[in-house]
Coordinates of C-alpha atoms and ligand atoms in Angstrom, one line a residue:
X1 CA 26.3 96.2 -30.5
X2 CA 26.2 92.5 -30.9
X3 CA 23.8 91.1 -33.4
X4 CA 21.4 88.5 -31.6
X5 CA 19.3 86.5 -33.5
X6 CA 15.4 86.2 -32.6
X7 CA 15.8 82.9 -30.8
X8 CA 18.0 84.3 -28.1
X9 CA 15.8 87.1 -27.1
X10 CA 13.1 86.1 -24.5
X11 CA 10.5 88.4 -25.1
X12 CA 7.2 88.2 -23.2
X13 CA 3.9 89.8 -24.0
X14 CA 2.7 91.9 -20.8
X15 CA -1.2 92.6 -21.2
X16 CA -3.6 94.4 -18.5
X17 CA -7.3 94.8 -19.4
X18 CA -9.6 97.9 -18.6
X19 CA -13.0 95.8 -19.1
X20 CA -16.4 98.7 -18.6
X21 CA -19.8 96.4 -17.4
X22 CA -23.0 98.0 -18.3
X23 CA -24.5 97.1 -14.5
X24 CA -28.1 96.4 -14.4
X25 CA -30.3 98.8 -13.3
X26 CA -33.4 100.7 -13.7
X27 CA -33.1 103.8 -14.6
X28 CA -29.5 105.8 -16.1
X29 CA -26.8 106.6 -13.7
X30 CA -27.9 110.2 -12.9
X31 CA -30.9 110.9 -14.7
X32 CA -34.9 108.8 -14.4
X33 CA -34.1 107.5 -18.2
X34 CA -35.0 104.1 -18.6
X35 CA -32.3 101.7 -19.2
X36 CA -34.3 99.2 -20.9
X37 CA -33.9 99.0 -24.7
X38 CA -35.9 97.6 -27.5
X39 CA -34.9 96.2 -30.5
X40 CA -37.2 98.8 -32.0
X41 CA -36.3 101.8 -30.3
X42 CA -35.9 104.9 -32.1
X43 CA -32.7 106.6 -31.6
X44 CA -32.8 109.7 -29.2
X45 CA -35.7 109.0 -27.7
X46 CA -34.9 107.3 -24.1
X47 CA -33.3 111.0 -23.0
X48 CA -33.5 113.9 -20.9
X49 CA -31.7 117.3 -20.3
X50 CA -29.3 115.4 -18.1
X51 CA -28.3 112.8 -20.0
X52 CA -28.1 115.0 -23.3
X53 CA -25.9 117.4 -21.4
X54 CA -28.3 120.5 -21.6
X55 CA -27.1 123.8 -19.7
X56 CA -28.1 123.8 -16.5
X57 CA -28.9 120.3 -16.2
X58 CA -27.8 118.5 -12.3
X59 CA -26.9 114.9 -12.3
X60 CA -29.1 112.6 -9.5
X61 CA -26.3 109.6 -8.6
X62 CA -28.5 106.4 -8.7
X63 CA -28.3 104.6 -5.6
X64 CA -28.8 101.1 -7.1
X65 CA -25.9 101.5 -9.2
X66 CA -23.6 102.9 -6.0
X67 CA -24.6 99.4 -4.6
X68 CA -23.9 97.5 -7.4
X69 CA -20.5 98.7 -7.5
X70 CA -20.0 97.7 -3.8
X71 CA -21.0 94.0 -5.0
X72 CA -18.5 94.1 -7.5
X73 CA -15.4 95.2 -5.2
X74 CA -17.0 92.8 -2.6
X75 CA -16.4 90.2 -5.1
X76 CA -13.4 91.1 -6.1
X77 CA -12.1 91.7 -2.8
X78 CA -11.5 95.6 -3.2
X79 CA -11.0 97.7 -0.7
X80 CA -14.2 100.0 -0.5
X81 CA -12.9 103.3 1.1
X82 CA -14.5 105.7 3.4
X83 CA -15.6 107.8 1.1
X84 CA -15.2 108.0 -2.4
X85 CA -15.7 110.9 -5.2
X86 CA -16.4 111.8 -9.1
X87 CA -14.4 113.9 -11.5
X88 CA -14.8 115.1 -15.1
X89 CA -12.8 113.8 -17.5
X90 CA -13.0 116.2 -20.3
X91 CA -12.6 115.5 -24.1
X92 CA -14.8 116.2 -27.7
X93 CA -15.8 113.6 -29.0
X94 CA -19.4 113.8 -30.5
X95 CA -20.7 110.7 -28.5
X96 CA -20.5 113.0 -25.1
X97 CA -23.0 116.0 -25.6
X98 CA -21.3 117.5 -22.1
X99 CA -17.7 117.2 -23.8
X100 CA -17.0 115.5 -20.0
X101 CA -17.6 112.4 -18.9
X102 CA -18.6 111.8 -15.2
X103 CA -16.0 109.1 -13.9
X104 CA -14.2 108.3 -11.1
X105 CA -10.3 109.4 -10.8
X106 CA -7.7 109.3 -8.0
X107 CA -11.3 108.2 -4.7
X108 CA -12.5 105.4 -7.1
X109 CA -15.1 103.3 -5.0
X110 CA -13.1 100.0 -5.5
X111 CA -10.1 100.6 -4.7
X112 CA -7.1 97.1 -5.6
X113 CA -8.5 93.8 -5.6
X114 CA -7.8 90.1 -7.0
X115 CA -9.6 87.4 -8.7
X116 CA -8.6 83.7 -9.2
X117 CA -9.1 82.5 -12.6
X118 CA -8.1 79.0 -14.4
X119 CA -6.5 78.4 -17.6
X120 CA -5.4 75.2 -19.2
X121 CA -6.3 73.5 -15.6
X122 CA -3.9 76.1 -14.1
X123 CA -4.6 78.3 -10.8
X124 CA -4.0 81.9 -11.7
X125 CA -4.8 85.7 -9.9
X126 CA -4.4 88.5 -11.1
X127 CA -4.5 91.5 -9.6
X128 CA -7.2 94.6 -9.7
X129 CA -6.0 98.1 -9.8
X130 CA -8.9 99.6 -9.6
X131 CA -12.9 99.9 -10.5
X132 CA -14.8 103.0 -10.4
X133 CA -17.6 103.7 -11.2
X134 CA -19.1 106.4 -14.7
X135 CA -21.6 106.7 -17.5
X136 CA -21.7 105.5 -21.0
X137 CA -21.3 108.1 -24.0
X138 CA -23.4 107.7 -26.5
X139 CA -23.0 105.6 -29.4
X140 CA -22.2 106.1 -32.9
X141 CA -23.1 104.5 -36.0
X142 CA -20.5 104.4 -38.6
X143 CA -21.9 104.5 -42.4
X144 CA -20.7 101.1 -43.9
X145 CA -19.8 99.9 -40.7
X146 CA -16.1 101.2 -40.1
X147 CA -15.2 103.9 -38.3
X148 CA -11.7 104.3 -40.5
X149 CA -13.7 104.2 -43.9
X150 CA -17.5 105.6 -43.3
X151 CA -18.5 108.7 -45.0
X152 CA -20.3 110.0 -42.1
X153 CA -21.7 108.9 -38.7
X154 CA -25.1 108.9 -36.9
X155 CA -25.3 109.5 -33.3
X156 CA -27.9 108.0 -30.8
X157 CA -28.0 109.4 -27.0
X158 CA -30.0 106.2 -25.9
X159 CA -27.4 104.7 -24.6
X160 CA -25.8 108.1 -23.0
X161 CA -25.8 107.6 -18.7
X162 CA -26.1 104.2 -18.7
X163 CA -24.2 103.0 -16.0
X164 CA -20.6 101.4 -16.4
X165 CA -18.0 100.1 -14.0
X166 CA -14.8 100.3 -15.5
X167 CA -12.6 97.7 -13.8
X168 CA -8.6 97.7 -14.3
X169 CA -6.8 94.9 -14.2
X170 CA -2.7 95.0 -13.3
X171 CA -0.6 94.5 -15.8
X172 CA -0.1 90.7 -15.1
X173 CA -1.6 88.8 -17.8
X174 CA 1.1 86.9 -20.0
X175 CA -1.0 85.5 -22.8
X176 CA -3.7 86.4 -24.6
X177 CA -5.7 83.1 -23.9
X178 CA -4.9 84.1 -20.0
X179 CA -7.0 87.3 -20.7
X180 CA -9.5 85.6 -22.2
X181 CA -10.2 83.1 -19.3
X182 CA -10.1 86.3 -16.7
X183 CA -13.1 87.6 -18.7
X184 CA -15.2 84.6 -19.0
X185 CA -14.0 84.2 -14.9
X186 CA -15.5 88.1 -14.7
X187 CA -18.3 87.5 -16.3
X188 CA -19.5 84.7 -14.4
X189 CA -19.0 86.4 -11.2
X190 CA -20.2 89.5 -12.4
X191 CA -23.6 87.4 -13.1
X192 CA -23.5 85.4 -9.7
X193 CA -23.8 89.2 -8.3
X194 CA -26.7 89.9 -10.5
X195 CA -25.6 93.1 -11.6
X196 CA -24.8 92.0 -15.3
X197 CA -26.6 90.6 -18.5
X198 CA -24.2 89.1 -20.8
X199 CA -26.6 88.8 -23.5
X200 CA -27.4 92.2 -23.6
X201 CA -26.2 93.9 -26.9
X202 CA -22.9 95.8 -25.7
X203 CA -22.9 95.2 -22.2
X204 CA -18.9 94.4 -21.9
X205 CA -16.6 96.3 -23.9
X206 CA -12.8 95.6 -23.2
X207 CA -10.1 98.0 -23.9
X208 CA -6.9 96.1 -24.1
X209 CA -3.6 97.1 -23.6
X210 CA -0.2 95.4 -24.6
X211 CA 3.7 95.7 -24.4
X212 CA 6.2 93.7 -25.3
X213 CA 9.0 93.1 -22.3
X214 CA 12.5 91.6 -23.0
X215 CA 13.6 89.4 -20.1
X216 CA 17.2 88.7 -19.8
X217 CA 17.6 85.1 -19.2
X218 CA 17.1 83.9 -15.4
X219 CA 14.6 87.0 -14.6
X220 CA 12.1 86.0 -12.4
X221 CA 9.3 88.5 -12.6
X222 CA 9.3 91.7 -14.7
X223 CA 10.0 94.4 -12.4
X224 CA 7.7 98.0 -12.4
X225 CA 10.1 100.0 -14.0
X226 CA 10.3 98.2 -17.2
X227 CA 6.6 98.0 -17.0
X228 CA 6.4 101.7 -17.2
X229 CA 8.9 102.4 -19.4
X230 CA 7.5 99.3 -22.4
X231 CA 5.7 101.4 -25.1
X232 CA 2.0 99.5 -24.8
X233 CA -0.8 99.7 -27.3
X234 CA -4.5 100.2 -26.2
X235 CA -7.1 98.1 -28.3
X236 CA -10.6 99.7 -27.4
X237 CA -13.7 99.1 -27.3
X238 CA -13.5 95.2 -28.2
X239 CA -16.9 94.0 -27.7
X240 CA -16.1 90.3 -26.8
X241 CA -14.2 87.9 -25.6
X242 CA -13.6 86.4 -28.5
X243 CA -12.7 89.5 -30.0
X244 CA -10.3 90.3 -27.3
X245 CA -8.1 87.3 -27.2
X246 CA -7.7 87.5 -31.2
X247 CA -7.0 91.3 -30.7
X248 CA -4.4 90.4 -28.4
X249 CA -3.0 87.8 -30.4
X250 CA -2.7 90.4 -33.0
X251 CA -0.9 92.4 -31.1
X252 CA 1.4 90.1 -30.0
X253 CA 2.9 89.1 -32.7
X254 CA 2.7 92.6 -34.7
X255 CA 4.9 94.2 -31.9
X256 CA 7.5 91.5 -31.5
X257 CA 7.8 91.4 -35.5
X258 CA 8.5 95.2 -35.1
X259 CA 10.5 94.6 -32.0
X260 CA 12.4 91.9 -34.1
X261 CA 13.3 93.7 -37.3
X262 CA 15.1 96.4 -34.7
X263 CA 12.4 99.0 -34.9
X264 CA 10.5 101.0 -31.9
X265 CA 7.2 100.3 -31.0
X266 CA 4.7 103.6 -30.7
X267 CA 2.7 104.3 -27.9
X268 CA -1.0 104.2 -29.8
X269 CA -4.5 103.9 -29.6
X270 CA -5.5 101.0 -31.8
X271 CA -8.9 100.2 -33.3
X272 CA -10.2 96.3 -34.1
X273 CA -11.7 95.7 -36.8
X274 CA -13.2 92.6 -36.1
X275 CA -14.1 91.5 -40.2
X276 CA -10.6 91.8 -41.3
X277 CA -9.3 90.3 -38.2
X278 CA -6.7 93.1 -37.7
X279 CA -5.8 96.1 -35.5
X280 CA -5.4 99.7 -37.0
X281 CA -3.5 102.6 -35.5
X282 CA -6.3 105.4 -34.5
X283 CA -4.5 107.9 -33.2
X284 CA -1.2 108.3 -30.4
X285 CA -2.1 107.6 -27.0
X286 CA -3.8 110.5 -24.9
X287 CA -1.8 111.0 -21.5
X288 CA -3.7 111.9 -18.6
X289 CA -3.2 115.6 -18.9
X290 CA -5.3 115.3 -22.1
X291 CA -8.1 114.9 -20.3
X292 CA -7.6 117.7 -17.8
X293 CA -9.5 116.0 -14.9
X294 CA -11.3 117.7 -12.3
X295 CA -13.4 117.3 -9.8
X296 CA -17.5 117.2 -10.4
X297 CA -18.8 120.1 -8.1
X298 CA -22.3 119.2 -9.1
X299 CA -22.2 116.1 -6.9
X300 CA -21.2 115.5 -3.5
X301 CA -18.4 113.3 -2.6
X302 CA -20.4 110.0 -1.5
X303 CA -20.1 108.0 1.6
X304 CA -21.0 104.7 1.8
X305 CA -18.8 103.6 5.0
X306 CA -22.0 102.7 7.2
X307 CA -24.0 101.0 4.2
X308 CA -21.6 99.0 2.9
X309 CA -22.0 96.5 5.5
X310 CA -25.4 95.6 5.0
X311 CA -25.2 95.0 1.0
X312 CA -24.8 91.7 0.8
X313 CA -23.5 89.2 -1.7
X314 CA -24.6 85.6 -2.8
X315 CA -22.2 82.9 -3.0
X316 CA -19.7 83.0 -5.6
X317 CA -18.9 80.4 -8.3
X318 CA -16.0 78.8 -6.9
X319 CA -17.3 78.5 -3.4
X320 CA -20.5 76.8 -5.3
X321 CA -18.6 75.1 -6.7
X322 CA -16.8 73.7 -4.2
X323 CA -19.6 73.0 -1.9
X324 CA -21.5 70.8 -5.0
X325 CA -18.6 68.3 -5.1
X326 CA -18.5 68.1 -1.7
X327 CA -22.6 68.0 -0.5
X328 CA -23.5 65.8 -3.7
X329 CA -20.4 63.8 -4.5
X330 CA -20.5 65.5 -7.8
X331 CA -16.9 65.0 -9.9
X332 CA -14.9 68.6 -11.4
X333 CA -16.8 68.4 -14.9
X334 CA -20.5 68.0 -13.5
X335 CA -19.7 70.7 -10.7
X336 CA -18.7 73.3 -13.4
X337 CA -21.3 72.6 -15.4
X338 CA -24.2 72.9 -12.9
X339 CA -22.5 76.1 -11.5
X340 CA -22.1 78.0 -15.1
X341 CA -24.4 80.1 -14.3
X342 CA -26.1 80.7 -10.8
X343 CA -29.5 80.3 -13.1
X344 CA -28.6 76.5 -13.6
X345 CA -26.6 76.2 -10.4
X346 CA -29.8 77.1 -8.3
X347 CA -32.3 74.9 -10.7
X348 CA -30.1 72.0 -9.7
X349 CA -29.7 72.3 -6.3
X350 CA -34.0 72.5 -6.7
X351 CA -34.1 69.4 -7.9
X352 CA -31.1 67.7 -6.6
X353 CA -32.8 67.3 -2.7
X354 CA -35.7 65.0 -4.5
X355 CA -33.3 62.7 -5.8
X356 CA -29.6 60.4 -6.1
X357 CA -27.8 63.9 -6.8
X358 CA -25.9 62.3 -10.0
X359 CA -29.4 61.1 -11.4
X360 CA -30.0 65.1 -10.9
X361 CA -26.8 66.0 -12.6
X362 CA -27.1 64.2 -15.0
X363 CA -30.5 65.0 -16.0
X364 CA -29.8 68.8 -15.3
X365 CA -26.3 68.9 -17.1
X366 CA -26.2 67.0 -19.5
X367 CA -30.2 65.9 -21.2
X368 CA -31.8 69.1 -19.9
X369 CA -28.7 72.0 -20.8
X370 CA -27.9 69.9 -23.9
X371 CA -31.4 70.0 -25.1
X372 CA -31.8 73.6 -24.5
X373 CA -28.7 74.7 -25.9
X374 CA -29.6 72.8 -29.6
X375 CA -32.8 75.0 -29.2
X376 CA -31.0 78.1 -28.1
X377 CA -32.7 78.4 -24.8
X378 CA -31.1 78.9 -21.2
X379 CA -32.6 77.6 -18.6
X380 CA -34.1 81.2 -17.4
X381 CA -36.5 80.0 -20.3
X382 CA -37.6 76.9 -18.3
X383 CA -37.0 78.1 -14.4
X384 CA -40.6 78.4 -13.5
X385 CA -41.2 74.3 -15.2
X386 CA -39.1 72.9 -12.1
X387 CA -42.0 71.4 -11.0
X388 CA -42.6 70.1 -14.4
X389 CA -39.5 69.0 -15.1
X390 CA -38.9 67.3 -11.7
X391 CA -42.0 65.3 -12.3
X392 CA -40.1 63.9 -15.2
X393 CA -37.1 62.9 -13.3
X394 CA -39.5 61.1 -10.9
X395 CA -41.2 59.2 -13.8
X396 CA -37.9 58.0 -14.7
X397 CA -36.9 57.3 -11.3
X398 CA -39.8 55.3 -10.1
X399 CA -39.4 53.2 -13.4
X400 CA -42.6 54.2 -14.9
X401 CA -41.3 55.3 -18.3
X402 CA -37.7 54.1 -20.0
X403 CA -35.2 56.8 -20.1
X404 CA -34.8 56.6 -23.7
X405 CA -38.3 57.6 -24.1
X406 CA -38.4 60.4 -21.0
X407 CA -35.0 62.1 -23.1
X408 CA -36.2 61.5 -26.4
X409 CA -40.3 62.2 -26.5
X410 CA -41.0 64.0 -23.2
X411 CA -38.3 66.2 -23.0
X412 CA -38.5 67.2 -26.2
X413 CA -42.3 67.7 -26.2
X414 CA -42.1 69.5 -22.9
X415 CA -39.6 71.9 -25.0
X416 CA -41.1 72.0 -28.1
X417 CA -44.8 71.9 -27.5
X418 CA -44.9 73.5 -23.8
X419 CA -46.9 70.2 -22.2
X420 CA -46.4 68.6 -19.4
X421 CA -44.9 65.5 -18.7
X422 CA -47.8 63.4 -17.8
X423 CA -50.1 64.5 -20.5
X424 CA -47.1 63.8 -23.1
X425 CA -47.3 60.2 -21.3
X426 CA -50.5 59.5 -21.6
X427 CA -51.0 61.3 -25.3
X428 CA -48.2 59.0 -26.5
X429 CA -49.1 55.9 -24.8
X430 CA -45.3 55.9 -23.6
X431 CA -46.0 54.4 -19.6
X432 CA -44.6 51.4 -19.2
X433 CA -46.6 48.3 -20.0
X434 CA -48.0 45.9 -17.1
X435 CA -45.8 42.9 -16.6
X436 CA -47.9 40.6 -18.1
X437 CA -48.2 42.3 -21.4
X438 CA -44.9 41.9 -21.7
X439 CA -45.1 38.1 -20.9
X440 CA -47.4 37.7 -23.6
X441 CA -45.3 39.6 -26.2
X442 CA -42.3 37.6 -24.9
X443 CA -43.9 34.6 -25.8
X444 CA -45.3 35.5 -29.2
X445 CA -42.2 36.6 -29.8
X446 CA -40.5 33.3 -29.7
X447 CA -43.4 31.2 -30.9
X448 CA -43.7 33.1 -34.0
X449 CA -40.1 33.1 -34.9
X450 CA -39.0 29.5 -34.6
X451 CA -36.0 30.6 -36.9
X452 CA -34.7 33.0 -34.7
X453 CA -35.1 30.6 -31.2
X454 CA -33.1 28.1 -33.1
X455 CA -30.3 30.6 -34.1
X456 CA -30.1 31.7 -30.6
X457 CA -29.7 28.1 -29.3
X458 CA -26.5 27.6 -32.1
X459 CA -25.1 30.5 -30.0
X460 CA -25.7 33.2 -33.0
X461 CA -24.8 36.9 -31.9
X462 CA -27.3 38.9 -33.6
X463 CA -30.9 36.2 -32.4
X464 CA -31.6 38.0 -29.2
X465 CA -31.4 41.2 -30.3
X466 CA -33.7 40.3 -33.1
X467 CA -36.2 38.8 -30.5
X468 CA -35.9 41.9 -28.3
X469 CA -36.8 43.9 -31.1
X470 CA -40.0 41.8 -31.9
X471 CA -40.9 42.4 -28.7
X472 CA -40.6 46.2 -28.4
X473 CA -42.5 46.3 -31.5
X474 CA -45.3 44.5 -30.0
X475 CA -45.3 46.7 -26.9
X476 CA -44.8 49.9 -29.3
X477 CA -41.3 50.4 -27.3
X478 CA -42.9 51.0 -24.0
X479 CA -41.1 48.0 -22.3
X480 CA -38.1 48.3 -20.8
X481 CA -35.5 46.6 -23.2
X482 CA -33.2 45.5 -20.0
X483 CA -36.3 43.5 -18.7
X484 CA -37.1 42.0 -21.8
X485 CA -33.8 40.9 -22.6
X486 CA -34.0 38.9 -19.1
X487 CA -37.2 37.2 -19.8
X488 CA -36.2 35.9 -23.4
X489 CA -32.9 34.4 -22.1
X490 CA -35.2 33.1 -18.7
X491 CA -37.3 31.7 -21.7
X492 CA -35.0 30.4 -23.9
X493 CA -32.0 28.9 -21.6
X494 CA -34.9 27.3 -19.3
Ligands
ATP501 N1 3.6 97.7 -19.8 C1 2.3 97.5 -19.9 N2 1.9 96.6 -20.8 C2 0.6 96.3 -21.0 N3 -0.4 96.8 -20.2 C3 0.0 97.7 -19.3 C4 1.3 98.1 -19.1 N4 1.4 99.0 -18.0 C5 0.1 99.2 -17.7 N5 -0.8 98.4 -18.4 C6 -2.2 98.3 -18.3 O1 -2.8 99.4 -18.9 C7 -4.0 99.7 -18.3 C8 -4.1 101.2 -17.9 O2 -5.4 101.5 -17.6 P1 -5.9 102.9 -17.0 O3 -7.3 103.0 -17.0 O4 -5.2 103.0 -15.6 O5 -5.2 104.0 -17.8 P2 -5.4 104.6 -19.3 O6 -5.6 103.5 -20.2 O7 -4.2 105.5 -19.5 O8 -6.7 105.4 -19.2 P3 -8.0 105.4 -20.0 O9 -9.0 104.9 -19.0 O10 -8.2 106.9 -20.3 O11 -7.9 104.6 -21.2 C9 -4.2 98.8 -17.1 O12 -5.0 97.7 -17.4 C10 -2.7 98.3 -16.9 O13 -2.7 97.0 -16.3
MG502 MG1 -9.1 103.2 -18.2
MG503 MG1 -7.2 102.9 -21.2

């Protein structure tokens, strides 16, 4: 065999994603459980015979969940067949009190799929295998925190039934950065549907999976068979994005170490252990047969074909985005901005109708979210103020208080203190002062600093600012400072 050296080997990282979304609902996938949890909540106590697994216990499929799947595949341009079906995957594991899960196998009820995503400026898709639809297990509590060291582990059902879409990604990410934009891409869309919380505690858990593939040079794409045949690692249950991209990164460079120093890479299940910033072998990877699927006779196989039509979906984030630039003139940066979330998207297009669309931009996008995000509020904090907060857009518009004031006092106060924009106004004495109050204070100003006039006339730099700021001090900086600038230098040079 001829020795090469690492620099003449072109391997490339293949990584596919299996990404489960808690979807928002109601009530549990096939039990009346509530699905709404407290920070307070006792374990074990949002549960029933079906979603503990008792004998004799039937699962109820939840229609709202069946239709936020179809949003989903809608979305993500799936193929939604005619009729589609559950199956038990079986294995022990003390979070799944049936020792089966209810999942989706070879009928999932998204069937292939794309999504457009960008990274580093760049246009990419990747492709969907898959996304079916199943229920959560429960969850576990590890003593001291880590499931390879804790002396013994609490269980909590709560979470047990809660409804997850699992949704597969081909294997045609090249970079761990790439996956990482493909989730925040998901997660916006999944959020335009309406069927996701990102901010709820555990909502997206990632299960990432990675090979390394040696390209001889000139190869175009990597063909299937060597895709089959890499030996992959599966990182599961990664609980961010964040966490996901470092995983992978991990990975990465772990495997093409091994790869490099001549030895195999196993085919494993990996752990990540977020606080020391590394993956740990768990255990080898289970093949299908492990799990012994068959099909659930306790439901019917479900048939959405004549539905399917009628659930609808909102616009999605590029398409908003799109239309923004091109109904308000608004440039790439401000577009994304204003369409981060549909929240903000929708609060702008509110306002934006009332106004010179960039004024609205740039009150939405920049004072209003940048305000908001210091405090750690979203805008759903501040969605029924429109009214409020378009009042201050018009004050500022119609010139009746300086925009230094309207960003620094009133939005502030309307944040901080809950009041509305004219009471701030009037409390704080901030409208702007009558014209000839500002005359007056104009011509103190340069009667009582002869110095200063004289300074100005010798062509000095600094003397108009000084007078300016006289005069905003007599007028308790409610005049604007553009308009008093003008009427000293009308004054002076006359
Ligand atoms: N060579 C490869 N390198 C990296 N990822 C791969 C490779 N081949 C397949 N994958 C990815 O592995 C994932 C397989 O997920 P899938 O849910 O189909 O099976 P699984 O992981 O065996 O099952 P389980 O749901 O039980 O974990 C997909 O995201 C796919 O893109
Ligand atoms: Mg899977
Ligand atoms: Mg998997």
């Amino acid at each position: 065999m001829t020795a090469q050296t690492a620099e003449q080997r072109d391997l490339t990282a293949v990584i596919g994603l299996e990404v489960h979304v808690q979807l928002e609902t109601a009530t549990k996938i096939f039990c009346g459980c509530s699905t709404d949890t407290a920070d307070d909540e006792a374990p074990n106590t949002r549960t029933c015979p079906v979603c503990l697994g008792l004998p004799g216990a039937l699962p109820v499929l939840n229609e709202g969940a069946v239709e936020a799947a179809v949003k989903v595949g809608k979305a993500l341009d799936s193929e939604i067949p005619e009729e589609t079906r559950f199956h038990r995957k079986n294995y022990y594991y003390p979070d799944l009190p049936k020792n089966f899960q209810i999942t989706q196998y070879d009928a999932p009820i998204c069937d292939g799929g794309e999504l457009e995503f960008s990274v580093d400026g760049e246009r990419r898709t990747v492709g969907i295998e898959r996304a079916h639809l199943e229920e959560d297990p429960g969850s576990l509590s590890h003593a001291g925190g880590s499931i390879d060291t804790a002396e013994y582990t609490l269980v909590d059902y709560n979470r047990a039934g809660t409804p997850l879409m699992e949704i597969v990604t081909e294997p045609d990410f090249r970079s761990a950065a790439e996956a990482r934009a493909f989730l925040t891409k998901l997660t916006e869309v999944l959020e335009y549907l309406g069927v996701f919380d990102v901010t709820r505690n555990g909502s997206l858990r990632v299960d990432a999976n990675l090979s390394i593939v040696e390209r001889s040079a000139g190869d175009g794409d990597i063909d299937g068979e060597t895709l089959e045949s890499a030996n992959r690692t599966e990182v599961k249950n990664i609980s961010s994005h964040k966490g996901a991209e470092k995983a992978l990164a991990y990975e990465e460079t772990r495997q093409k170490n091994a790869i490099q120093r001549g030895r195999e890479v196993e085919q494993e299940t990996r752990h990540w252990d977020e606080s020391r910033g590394i993956t740990v072998s768990m255990r080898s990877k289970e093949a299908e047969k492990d799990y012994r699927y068959f099909r659930e006779a306790d439901l019917p196989p479900l048939r959405v074909s004549d539905w399917k039509d009628e659930i609808e979906i909102p616009e999605l984030p590029d398409a908003r985005r799109e239309r923004f630039r091109e109904e308000f003139g608004l440039d790439r940066e401000s577009a994304e901005k204003l369409t981060s979330t549909k929240q903000v998207a929708d609060f702008y297009e509110r306002i934006a109708g009332s106004f010179d669309p960039d004024t609205a931009a740039t009150w939405v996008a920049d004072n209003l979210l940048g305000e908001l995000n210091y405090r750690d509020m979203s805008i759903t904090d501040v969605e029924d103020r429109l009214e409020e907060f378009t009042r201050l857009v018009e004050l500022v518009d119609a010139e009746e208080i300086t925009v230094k004031n309207a960003e620094e006092i009133v939005l502030r106060r309307m944040l901080d203190d809950g009041l509305d924009p004219d009471g701030i106004v009037e409390r704080e004495g901030l409208g702007k002062t009558d014209a000839d109050v500002v005359e007056t204070a104009v011509a103190e100003a340069i009667e009582e600093n002869a110095g200063a006039v004289e300074d100005y006339h010798a062509g000095e730099d600094g003397a108009l600012n000084f007078l300016v700021g006289q005069v905003m001090g007599k007028t308790q900086g409610s005049a604007d400072p553009g308009t008093v600038n003008e009427l000293l230098r009308e004054r002076l040079d006359g």
